[in-house]
XYZ file of C-alpha atoms in Angstrom:
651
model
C 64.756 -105.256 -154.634
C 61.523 -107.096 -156.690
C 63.363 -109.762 -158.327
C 60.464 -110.818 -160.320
C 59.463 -107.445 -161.429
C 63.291 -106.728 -162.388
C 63.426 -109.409 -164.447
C 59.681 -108.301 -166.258
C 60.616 -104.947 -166.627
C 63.853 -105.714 -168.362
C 62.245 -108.203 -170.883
C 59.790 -105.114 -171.654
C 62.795 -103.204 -172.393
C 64.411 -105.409 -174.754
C 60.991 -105.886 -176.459
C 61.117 -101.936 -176.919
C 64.374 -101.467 -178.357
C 64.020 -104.619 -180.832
C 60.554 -103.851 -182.048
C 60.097 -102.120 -185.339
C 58.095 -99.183 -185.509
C 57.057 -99.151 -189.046
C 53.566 -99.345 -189.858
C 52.248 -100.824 -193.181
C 50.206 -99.159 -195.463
C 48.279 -102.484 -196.843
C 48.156 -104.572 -193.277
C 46.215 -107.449 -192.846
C 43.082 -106.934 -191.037
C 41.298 -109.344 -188.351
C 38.537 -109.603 -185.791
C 39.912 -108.036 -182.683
C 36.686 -108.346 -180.477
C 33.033 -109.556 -181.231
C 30.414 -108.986 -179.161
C 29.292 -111.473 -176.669
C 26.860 -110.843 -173.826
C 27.900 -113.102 -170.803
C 25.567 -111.709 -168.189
C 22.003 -113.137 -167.721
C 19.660 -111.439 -168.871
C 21.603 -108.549 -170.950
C 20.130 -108.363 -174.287
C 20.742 -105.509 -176.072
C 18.621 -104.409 -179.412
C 19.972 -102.783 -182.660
C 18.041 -99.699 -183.046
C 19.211 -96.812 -186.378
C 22.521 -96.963 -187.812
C 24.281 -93.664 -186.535
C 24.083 -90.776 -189.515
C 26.846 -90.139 -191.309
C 27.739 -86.647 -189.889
C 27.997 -87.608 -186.446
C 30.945 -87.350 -184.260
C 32.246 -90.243 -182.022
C 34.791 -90.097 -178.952
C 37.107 -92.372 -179.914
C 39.055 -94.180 -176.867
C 41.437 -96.789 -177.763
C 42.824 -98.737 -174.473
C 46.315 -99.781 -174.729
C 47.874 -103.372 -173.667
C 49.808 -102.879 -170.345
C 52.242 -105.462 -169.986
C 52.392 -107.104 -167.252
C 49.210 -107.491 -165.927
C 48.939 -111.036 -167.150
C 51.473 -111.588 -164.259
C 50.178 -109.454 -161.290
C 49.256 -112.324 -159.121
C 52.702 -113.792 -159.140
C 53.749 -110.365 -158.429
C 51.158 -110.445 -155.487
C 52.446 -113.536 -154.466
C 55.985 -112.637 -154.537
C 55.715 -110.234 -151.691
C 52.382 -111.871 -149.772
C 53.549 -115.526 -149.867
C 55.105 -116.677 -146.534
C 57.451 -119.018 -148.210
C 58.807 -116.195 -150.710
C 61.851 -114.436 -149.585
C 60.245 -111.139 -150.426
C 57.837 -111.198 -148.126
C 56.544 -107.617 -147.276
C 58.701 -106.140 -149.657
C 56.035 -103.944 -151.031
C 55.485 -101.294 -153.993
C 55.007 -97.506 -153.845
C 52.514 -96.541 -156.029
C 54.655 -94.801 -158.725
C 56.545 -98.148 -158.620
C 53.104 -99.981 -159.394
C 52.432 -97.367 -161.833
C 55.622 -97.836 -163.612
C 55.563 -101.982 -163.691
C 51.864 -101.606 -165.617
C 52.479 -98.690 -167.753
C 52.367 -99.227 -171.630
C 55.712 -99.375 -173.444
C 56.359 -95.985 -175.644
C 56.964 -98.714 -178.307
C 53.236 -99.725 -177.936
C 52.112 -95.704 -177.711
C 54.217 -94.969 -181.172
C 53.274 -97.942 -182.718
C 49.329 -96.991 -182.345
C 49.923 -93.287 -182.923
C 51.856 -94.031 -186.175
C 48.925 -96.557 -187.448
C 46.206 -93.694 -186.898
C 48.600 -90.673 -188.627
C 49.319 -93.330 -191.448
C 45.269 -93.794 -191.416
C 44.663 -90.136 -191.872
C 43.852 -88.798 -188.402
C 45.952 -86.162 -187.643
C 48.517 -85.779 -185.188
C 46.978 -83.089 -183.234
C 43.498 -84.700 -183.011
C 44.933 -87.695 -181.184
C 45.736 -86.825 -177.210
C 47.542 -89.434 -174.810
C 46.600 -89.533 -171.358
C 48.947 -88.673 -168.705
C 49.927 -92.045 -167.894
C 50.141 -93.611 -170.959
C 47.093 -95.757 -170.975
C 45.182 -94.790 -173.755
C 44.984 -92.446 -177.058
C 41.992 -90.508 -177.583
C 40.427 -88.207 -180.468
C 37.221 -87.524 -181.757
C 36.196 -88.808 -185.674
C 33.168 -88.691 -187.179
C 31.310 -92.006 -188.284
C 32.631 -92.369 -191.735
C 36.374 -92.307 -190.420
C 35.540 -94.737 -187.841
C 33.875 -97.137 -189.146
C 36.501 -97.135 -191.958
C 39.436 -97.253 -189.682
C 38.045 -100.168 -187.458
C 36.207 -102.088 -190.298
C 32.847 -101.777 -188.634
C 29.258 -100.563 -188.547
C 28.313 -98.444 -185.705
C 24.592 -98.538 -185.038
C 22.851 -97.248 -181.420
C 21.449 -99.477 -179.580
C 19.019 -100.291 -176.937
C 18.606 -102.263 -174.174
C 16.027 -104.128 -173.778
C 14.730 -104.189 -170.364
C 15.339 -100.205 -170.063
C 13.098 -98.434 -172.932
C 15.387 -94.991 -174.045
C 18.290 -96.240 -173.054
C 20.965 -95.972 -175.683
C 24.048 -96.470 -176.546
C 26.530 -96.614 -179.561
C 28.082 -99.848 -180.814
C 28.890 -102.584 -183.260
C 28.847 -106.154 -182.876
C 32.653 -106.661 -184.055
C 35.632 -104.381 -184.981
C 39.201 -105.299 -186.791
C 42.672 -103.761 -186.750
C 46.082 -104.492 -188.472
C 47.343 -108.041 -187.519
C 50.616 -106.315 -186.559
C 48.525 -103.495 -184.436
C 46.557 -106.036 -182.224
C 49.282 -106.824 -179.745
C 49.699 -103.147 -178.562
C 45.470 -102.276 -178.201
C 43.273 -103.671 -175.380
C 40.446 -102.506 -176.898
C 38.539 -100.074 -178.567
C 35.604 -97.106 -177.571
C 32.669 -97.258 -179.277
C 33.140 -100.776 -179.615
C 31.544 -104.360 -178.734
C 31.987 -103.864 -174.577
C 28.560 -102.438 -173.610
C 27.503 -100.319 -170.454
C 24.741 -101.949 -168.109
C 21.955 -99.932 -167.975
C 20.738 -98.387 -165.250
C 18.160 -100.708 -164.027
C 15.611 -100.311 -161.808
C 15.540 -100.491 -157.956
C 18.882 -102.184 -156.981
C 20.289 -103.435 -153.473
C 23.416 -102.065 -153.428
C 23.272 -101.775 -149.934
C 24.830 -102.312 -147.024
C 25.182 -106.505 -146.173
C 21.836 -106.882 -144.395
C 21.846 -106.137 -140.788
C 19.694 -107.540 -138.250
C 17.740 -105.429 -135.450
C 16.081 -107.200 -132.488
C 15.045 -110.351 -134.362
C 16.131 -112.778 -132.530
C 15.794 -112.136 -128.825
C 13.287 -110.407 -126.573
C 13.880 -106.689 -126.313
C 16.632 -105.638 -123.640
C 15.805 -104.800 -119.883
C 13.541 -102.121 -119.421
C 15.509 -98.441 -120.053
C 14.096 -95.054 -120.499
C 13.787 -94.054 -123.683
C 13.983 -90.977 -125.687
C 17.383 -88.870 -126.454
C 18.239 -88.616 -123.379
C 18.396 -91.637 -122.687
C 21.477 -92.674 -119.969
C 22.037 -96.076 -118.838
C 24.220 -97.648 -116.233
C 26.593 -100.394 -118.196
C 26.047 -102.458 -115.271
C 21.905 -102.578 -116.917
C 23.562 -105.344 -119.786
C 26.835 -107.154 -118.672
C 29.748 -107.182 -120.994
C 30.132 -110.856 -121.432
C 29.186 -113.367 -123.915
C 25.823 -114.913 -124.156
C 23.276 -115.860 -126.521
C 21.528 -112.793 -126.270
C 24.490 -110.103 -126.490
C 28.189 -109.857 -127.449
C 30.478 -106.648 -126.531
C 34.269 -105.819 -126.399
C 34.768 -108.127 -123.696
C 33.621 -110.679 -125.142
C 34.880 -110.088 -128.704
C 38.166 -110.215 -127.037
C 38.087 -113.262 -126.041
C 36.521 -115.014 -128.675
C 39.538 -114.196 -130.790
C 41.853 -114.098 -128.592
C 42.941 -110.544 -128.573
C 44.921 -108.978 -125.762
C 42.823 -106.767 -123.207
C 41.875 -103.575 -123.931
C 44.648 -100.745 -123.611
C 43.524 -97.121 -124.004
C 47.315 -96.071 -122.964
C 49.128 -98.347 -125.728
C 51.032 -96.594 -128.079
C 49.586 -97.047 -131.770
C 51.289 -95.967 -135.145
C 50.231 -92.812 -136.411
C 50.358 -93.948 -139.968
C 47.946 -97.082 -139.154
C 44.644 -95.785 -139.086
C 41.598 -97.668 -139.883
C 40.020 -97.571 -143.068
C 35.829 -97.764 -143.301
C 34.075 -97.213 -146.188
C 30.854 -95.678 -145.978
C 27.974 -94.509 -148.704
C 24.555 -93.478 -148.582
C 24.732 -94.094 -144.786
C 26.977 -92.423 -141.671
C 26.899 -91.747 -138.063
C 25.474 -89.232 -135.773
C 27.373 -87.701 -132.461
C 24.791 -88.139 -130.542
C 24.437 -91.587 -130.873
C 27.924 -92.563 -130.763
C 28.619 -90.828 -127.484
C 25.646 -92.822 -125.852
C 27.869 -95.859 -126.720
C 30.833 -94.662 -125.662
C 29.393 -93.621 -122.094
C 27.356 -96.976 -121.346
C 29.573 -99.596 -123.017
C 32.957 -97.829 -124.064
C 33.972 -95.089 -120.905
C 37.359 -96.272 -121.651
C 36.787 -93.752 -124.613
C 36.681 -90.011 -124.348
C 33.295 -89.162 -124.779
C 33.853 -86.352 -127.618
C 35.761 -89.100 -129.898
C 34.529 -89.266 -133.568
C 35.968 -90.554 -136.331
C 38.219 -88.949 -138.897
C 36.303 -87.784 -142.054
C 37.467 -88.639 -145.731
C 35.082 -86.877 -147.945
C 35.100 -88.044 -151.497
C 32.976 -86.154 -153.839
C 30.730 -85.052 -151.195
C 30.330 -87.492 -149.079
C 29.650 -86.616 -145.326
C 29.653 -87.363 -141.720
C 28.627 -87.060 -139.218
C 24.827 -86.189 -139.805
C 22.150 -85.688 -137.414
C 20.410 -88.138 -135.166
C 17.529 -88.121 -137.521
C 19.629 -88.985 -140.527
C 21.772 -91.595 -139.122
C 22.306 -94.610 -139.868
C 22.944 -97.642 -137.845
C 25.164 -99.734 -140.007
C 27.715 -97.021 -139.955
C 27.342 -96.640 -136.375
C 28.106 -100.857 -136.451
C 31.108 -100.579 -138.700
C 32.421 -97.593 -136.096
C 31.653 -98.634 -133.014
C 33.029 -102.429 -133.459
C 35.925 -100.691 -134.905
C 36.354 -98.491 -131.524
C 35.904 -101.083 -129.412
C 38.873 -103.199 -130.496
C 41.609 -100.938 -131.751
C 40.949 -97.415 -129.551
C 43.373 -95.477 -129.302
C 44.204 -96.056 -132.379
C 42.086 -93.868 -135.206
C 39.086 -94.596 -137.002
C 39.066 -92.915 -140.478
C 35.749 -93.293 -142.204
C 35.552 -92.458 -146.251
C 32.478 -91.228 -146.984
C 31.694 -91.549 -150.482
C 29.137 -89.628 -152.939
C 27.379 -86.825 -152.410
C 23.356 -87.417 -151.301
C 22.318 -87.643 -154.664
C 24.666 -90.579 -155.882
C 24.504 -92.232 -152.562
C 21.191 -92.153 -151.314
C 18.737 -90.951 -154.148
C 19.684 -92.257 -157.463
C 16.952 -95.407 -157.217
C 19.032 -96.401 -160.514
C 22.375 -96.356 -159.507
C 24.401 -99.526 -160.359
C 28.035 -98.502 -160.138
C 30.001 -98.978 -156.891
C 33.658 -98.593 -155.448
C 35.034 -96.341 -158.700
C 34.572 -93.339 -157.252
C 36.412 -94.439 -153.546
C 39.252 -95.888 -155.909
C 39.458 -93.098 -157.859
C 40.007 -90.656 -154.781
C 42.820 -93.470 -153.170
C 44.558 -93.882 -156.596
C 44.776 -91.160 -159.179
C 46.062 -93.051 -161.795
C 42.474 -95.253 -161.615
C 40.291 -91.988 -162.850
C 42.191 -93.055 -166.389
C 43.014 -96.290 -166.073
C 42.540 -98.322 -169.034
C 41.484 -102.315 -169.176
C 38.977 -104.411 -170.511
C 37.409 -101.726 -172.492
C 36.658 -99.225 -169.645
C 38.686 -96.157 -169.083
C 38.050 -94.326 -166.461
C 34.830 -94.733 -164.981
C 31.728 -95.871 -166.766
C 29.904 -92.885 -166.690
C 26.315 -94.587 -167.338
C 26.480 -96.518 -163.684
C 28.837 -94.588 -161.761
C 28.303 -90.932 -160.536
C 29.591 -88.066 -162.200
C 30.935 -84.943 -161.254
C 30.443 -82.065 -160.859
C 26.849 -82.747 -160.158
C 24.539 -80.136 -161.202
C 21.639 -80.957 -158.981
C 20.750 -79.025 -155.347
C 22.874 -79.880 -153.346
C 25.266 -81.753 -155.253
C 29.494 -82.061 -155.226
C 30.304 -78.970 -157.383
C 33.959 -79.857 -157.701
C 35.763 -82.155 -160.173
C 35.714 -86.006 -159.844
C 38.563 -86.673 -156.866
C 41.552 -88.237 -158.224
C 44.320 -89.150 -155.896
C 43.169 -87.434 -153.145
C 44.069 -89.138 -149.942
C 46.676 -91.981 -149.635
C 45.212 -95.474 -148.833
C 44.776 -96.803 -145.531
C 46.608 -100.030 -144.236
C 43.399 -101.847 -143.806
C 39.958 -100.930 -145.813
C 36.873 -102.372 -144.150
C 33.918 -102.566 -146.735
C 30.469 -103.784 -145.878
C 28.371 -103.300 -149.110
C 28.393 -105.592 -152.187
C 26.607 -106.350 -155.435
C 25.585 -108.871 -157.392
C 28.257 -110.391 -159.726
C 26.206 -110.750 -162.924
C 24.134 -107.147 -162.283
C 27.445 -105.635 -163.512
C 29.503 -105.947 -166.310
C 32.261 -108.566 -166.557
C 34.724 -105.955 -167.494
C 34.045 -103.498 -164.748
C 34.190 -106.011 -162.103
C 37.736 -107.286 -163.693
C 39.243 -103.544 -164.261
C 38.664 -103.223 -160.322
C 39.651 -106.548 -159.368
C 43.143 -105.255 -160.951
C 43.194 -102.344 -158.923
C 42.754 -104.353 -155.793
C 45.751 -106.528 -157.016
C 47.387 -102.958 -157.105
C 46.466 -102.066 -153.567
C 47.816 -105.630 -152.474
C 51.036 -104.591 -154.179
C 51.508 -101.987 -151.769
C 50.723 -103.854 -148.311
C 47.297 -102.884 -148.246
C 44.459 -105.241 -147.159
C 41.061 -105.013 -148.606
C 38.158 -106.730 -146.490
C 34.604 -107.393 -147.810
C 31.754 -109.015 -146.162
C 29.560 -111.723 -147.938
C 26.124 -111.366 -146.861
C 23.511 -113.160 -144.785
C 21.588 -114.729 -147.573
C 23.652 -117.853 -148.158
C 24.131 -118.935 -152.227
C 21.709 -116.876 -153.110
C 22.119 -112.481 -153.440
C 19.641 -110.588 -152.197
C 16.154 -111.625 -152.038
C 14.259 -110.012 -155.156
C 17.255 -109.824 -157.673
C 17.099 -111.101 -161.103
C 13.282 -111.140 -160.914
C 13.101 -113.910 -158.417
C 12.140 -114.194 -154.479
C 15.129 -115.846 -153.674
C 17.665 -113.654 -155.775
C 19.027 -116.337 -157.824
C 20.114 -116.915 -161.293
C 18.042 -118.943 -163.436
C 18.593 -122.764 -164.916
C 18.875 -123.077 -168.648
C 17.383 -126.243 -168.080
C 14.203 -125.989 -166.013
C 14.156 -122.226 -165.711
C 13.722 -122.343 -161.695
C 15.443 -119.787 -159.980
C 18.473 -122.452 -158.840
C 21.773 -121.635 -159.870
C 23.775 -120.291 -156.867
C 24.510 -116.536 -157.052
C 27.817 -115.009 -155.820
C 28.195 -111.930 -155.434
C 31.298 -108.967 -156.682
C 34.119 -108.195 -155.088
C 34.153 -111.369 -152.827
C 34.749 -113.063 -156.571
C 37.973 -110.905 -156.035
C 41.157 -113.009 -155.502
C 42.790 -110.124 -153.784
C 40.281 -109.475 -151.220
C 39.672 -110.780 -147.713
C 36.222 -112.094 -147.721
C 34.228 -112.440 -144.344
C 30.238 -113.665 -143.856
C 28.371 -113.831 -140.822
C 28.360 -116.948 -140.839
C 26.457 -117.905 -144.377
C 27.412 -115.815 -147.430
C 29.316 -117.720 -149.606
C 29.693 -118.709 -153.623
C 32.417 -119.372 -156.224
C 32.880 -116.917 -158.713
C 31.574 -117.160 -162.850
C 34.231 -114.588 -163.614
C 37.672 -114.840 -161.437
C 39.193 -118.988 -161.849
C 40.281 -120.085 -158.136
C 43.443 -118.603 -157.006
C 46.027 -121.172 -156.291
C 46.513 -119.939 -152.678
C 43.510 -121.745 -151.685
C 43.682 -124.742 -154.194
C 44.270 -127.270 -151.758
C 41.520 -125.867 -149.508
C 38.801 -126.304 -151.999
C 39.944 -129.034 -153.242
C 40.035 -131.119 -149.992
C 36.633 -130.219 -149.501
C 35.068 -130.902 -151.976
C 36.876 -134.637 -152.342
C 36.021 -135.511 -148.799
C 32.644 -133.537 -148.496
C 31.587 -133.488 -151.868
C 27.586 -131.910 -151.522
C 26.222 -133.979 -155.223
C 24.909 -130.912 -156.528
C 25.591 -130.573 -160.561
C 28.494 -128.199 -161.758
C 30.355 -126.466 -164.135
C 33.642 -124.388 -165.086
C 34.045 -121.327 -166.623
C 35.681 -118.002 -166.303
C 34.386 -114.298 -167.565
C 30.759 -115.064 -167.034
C 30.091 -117.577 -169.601
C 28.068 -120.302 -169.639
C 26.800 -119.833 -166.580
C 24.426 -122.698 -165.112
C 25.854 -124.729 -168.112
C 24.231 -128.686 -168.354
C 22.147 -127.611 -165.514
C 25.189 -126.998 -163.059
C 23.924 -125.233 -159.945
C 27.529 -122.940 -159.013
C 31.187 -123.147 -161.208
C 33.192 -125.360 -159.046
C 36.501 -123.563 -160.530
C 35.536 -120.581 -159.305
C 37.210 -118.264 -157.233
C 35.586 -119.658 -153.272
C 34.422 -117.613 -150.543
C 34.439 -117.173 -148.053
C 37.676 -117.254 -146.556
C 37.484 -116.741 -142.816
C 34.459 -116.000 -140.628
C 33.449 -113.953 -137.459
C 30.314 -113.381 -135.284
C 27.903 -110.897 -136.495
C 25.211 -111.123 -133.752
C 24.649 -109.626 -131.635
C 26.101 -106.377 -130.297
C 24.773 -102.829 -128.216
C 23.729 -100.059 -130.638
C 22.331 -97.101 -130.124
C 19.639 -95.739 -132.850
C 17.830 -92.165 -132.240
C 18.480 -92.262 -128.568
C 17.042 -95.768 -128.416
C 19.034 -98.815 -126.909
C 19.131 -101.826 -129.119
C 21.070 -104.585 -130.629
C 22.233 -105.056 -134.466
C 24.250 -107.892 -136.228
C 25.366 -108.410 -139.257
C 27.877 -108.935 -141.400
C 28.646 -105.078 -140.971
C 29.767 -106.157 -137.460
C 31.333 -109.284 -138.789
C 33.666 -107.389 -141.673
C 35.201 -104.289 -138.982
C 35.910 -107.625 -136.398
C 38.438 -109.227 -139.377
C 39.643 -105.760 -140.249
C 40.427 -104.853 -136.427
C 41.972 -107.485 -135.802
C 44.297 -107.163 -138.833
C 45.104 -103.798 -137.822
C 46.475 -104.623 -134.418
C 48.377 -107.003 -136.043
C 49.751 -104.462 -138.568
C 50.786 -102.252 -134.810
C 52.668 -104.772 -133.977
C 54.588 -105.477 -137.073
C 55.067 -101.622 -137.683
C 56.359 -101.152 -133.979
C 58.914 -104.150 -134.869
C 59.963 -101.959 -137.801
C 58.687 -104.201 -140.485
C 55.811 -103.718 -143.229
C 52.388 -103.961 -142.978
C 50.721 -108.184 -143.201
C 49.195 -106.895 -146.130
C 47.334 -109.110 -148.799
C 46.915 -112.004 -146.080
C 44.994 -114.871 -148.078
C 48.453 -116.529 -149.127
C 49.690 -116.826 -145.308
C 45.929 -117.563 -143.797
C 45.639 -120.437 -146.217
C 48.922 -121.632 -145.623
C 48.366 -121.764 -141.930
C 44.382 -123.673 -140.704
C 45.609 -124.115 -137.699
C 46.091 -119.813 -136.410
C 41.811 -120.169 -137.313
C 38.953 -121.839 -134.623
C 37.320 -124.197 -137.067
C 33.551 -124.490 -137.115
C 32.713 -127.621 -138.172
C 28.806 -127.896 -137.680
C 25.740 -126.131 -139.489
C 25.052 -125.251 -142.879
C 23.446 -122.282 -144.637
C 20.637 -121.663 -147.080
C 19.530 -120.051 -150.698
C 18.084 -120.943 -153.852
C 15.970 -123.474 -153.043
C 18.212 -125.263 -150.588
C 17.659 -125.494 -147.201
C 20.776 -126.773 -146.359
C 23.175 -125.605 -149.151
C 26.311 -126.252 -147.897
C 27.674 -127.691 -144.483
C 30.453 -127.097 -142.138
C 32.917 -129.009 -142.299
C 36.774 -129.856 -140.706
C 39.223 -127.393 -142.357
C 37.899 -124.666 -145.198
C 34.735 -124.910 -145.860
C 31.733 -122.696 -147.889
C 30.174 -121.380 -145.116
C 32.495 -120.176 -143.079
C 35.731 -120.284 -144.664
C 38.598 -121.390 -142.813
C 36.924 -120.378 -139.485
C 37.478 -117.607 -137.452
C 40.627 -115.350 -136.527
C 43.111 -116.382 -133.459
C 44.788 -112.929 -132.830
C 47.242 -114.752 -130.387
C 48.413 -117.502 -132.901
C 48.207 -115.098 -136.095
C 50.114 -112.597 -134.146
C 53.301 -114.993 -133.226
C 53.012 -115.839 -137.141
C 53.167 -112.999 -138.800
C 55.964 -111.799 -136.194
C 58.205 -114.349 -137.110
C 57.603 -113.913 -140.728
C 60.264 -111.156 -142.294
């Protein structure tokens, strides 16, 4: 039984049954939204007003109640302290709890009728979330208050879009709409050659090359060659294991069948050929015909020739392997080779994979975006050689226990409401004992090198206009995912406010370690950099735990050599968090899902790294290590042993 959500859902229901549904001919209108462009460097440029005979698609999002309390929800059932701990959600139960009232539906559907758009021009989705209809320019702009005029962006020359720069509705109509499509919430653009890439991974950059080996496909090498221990040249399962105290390795064990590991995967994937060179020099514990199970999502495949491989997924995989076999590895390979790997312009990410894990997502309505913004993300069928010929994959496949994603962007390259509709739907996917993990880069405060028009990939100072202000990156900014580094990716969030799970954290940091750099506070991506503040102190912080990302045994073409990464450091956290999901599922209870609330409630299950520092934007030393959680590497690395006798006393 959800207390918390009983008690929601039953003050939605008296709210329903006492509210009137009468809509006034002569209402009041006001200012519902007004455009304001948060991100740097958006500016977008008012081109024609739209001719009169034009027709708009007309998408009005509808408030779903609730949502202003999802993380108490989430902390209801994550909390260690709560006493519904692990008591999770289906997803029709999630559904449900977020769904707008028919009060709210009637209400909006009266107001248009009442406004002269007929009854069978407007259509409601299937769950609820929005009313649509088509009306040409006159009726809109009447029935909003507004001007539509297209407009154009002005670092992307023929790229349009339609728009106004404010829109009103009927003071008693506002409480039931989110928002409104064509409206003041623009698209980005698609821009030109973007990094949404895998976290950078590191080949033989360190080190000298390994022992001599033959070379070529064929290549076959004793595992005696490189020992499986630790050193500073090499780390392997062996090793791994006992860094983080996991128990040995157990090809025999008995895993869950509904536990398999999740591992997200675009543009790149794995070859067999490859992957059974591991297996016979470094994993013969393995049979040597294992691959991976395949989740295709519109398109996306695996495994692809040695040729066309790609190392990172053979990272994510073979870490993976090497910690939880026997249990499976189930990669989702996303987009078809268009969207994924030629599209220089693509800017979209993770709507597509949510999409195919939650139906109810390819209509989901918040922030003004339904759906998926169809100028950054793919879209399907795609008409091109080659491409996914079927319709856009709702609710395909059911969502793993543990997702392990190594890509990001950067938080200000997309828009502040596509960033916060999925930051809901991870809240969603916390709901039901699922646990997201996302690595944070190798490049420190700063993004990738060569973003927002700088070296260094850093935002720029209002006052000075150096390249300075730190630059965190999306879906780390995410207070319902698991954030890992190698070891140096780290920020606070200009959109998401610090979740109080890790208030005391932060907080003890910064009054005992304080760095003196200039700051600010702010929340949705404004004022970024304001009084020449270098990173927003009230910001959502990551990263919160850390593992090793160099260096480990690859294979690449037939060729021995060694990668690192945080691609090897995000599939260590996620391993580790699905053995500890086995045992809890063998002891008949749920999965650890959404674990921030019970890591930061518990410093002492983590190995603490209290020296170095890492890098960006001008710093060389941005932040330091430090006792306890710190910006670098969180609140240090995973204890399997001490996490494990936590989370098994827990209900």
């Amino acid at each position: 039984m959800h207390t918390f959500a009983t008690v929601l859902v039953a003050g939605l229901a008296l709210l329903e049954s006492s509210a009137a549904l009468s809509i006034p001919r002569d209402a009041k209108y006001v200012v519902h939204e007004k455009r304001e462009d948060h991100h740097a460097g958006v500016n977008l440029a008012k081109r024609s007003q739209i001719g009169s005979g034009s027709l708009l698609p007309i998408r009005i999002g509808l408030t779903q109640p609730g949502l202003e309390h999802g993380y108490d929800l989430v902390m209801d059932v994550a909390h260690p302290d709560s006493k519904n701990y692990g008591k999770h959600y289906s997803a029709e139960e999630v559904n449900r709890l977020f769904a707008p009232t028919a009060e709210t539906v009637q209400a909006v559907r009266n107001w248009l009728i009442d406004s002269g758009i007929a009854e069978h021009r407007i259509k409601v989705s299937d769950n609820k979330g929005w009313l649509a209809f088509d009306a040409e320019i006159h009726e809109a702009e009447e029935l909003f208050r507004t001007q539509y005029f297209q407009q154009e962006h002005s670092k992307h020359a023929n790229k349009y879009s339609v728009g106004c720069d404010q829109y009103s509705l009927p003071e008693h109509i506002t409480p039931h709409i989110d928002y409104v499509t064509p409206g003041v919430k623009h698209g980005v653009y698609k821009r030109a050659q973007t990094e949404l890439t895998k976290r950078e991974i590191i080949s033989n950059a360190i080190a000298p090359p390994p022992p001599p080996t033959p070379e070529g496909p064929e290549i076959d090498i004793d595992v005696k060659v490189v020992p499986l221990n630790c050193s500073s040249y090499v780390v392997d399962g062996d090793c791994i294991r006992g860094l983080y105290n996991l128990p040995a390795q157990n090809s025999a064990r008995k895993v869950n069948s509904n536990n398999a590991l999740g591992i997200y995967e675009s543009g790149e994937n794995y070859d067999k050929a490859d992957l059974k060179l591991w297996i016979k020099n470094f994993a013969p514990y393995i049979p040597l015909n294992t691959i991976p199970e395949l989740s295709s999502v519109d398109g996306g495949e695996g495994p692809v020739p040695q040729a066309d491989a790609g190392v990172e997924a053979l990272l994510d995989i073979t870490i993976a392997y090497e910690l939880i076999y026997p249990q499976v590895v189930n990669v989702f390979s996303v987009d078809d080779t268009y969207y994924s790997t030629e599209d220089p312009n693509d800017v979209g990410f993770m709507d597509t994979f949510l999409d195919a894990i939650d139906g109810s997502f390819c209509t989901y309505s918040a922030f003004g975006q339904t759906g998926n913004n169809n100028t950054i993300d793919p879209v399907y069928p795609d008409p091109r050689a080659g491409g996914y010929k079927g319709p856009l994959m709702c609710g395909e496949y059911t969502p793993p226990n543990v997702i392990s994603v190594s890509y990001t962007e950067g938080e200000q390259l997309l828009p502040v409401n596509y960033v916060e509709r999925q930051c809901n739907e991870w809240m969603k996917l916390a709901l039901q004992g699922v646990t997201t993990v996302f690595a944070s880069g190798d490049h420190g405060v700063s993004f990738y090198p060569g973003q927002y028009n700088n070296t260094d990939g850093c935002l720029t100072n209002p006052v000075d206009g150096s390249p300075t202000v730190f630059s965190p990156s999306s879906w780390n900014d995410c207070p319902y995912i698991l954030t890992i580094p190698y070891t140096s990716g780290s920020g606070f969030s200009n959109v998401f406010a610090r979740p109080t799970y890790q208030d005391n954290a932060v907080t003890t940091y910064f009054k005992t370690y304080d760095p003196g750099y200039p700051h600010y506070s702010t929340t949705k991506g404004k004022n970024i950099a304001a009084n020449g503040g270098l990173y927003n102190r009230n910001g959502r912080a990551y990263p919160d735990v850390a593992a090793n990302g160099a260096w480990t045994h690859m294979y690449a073409n037939g060729t021995l050599i060694r990668e690192g990464g945080t691609s090897m450091a995000a599939p260590i956290v996620a391993s580790i968090i699905n053995l500890l999901n086995e045992e809890r599922l063998a002891a008949g209870k749920s999965t650890v899902g959404f674990v921030n609330p019970t890591f930061y409630a518990n410093p002492q299950a983590f190995n603490d790294i209290i020296t170095g520092s890492n890098q960006g934007c001008g710093k060389v030393n941005a932040f330091y290590c430090a006792p306890g959680w710190d910006p670098v590497t969180g609140l240090g690395t995973l204890n399997y042993g001490k996490l494990k006798q936590i989370f098994m006393q827990m209900p």
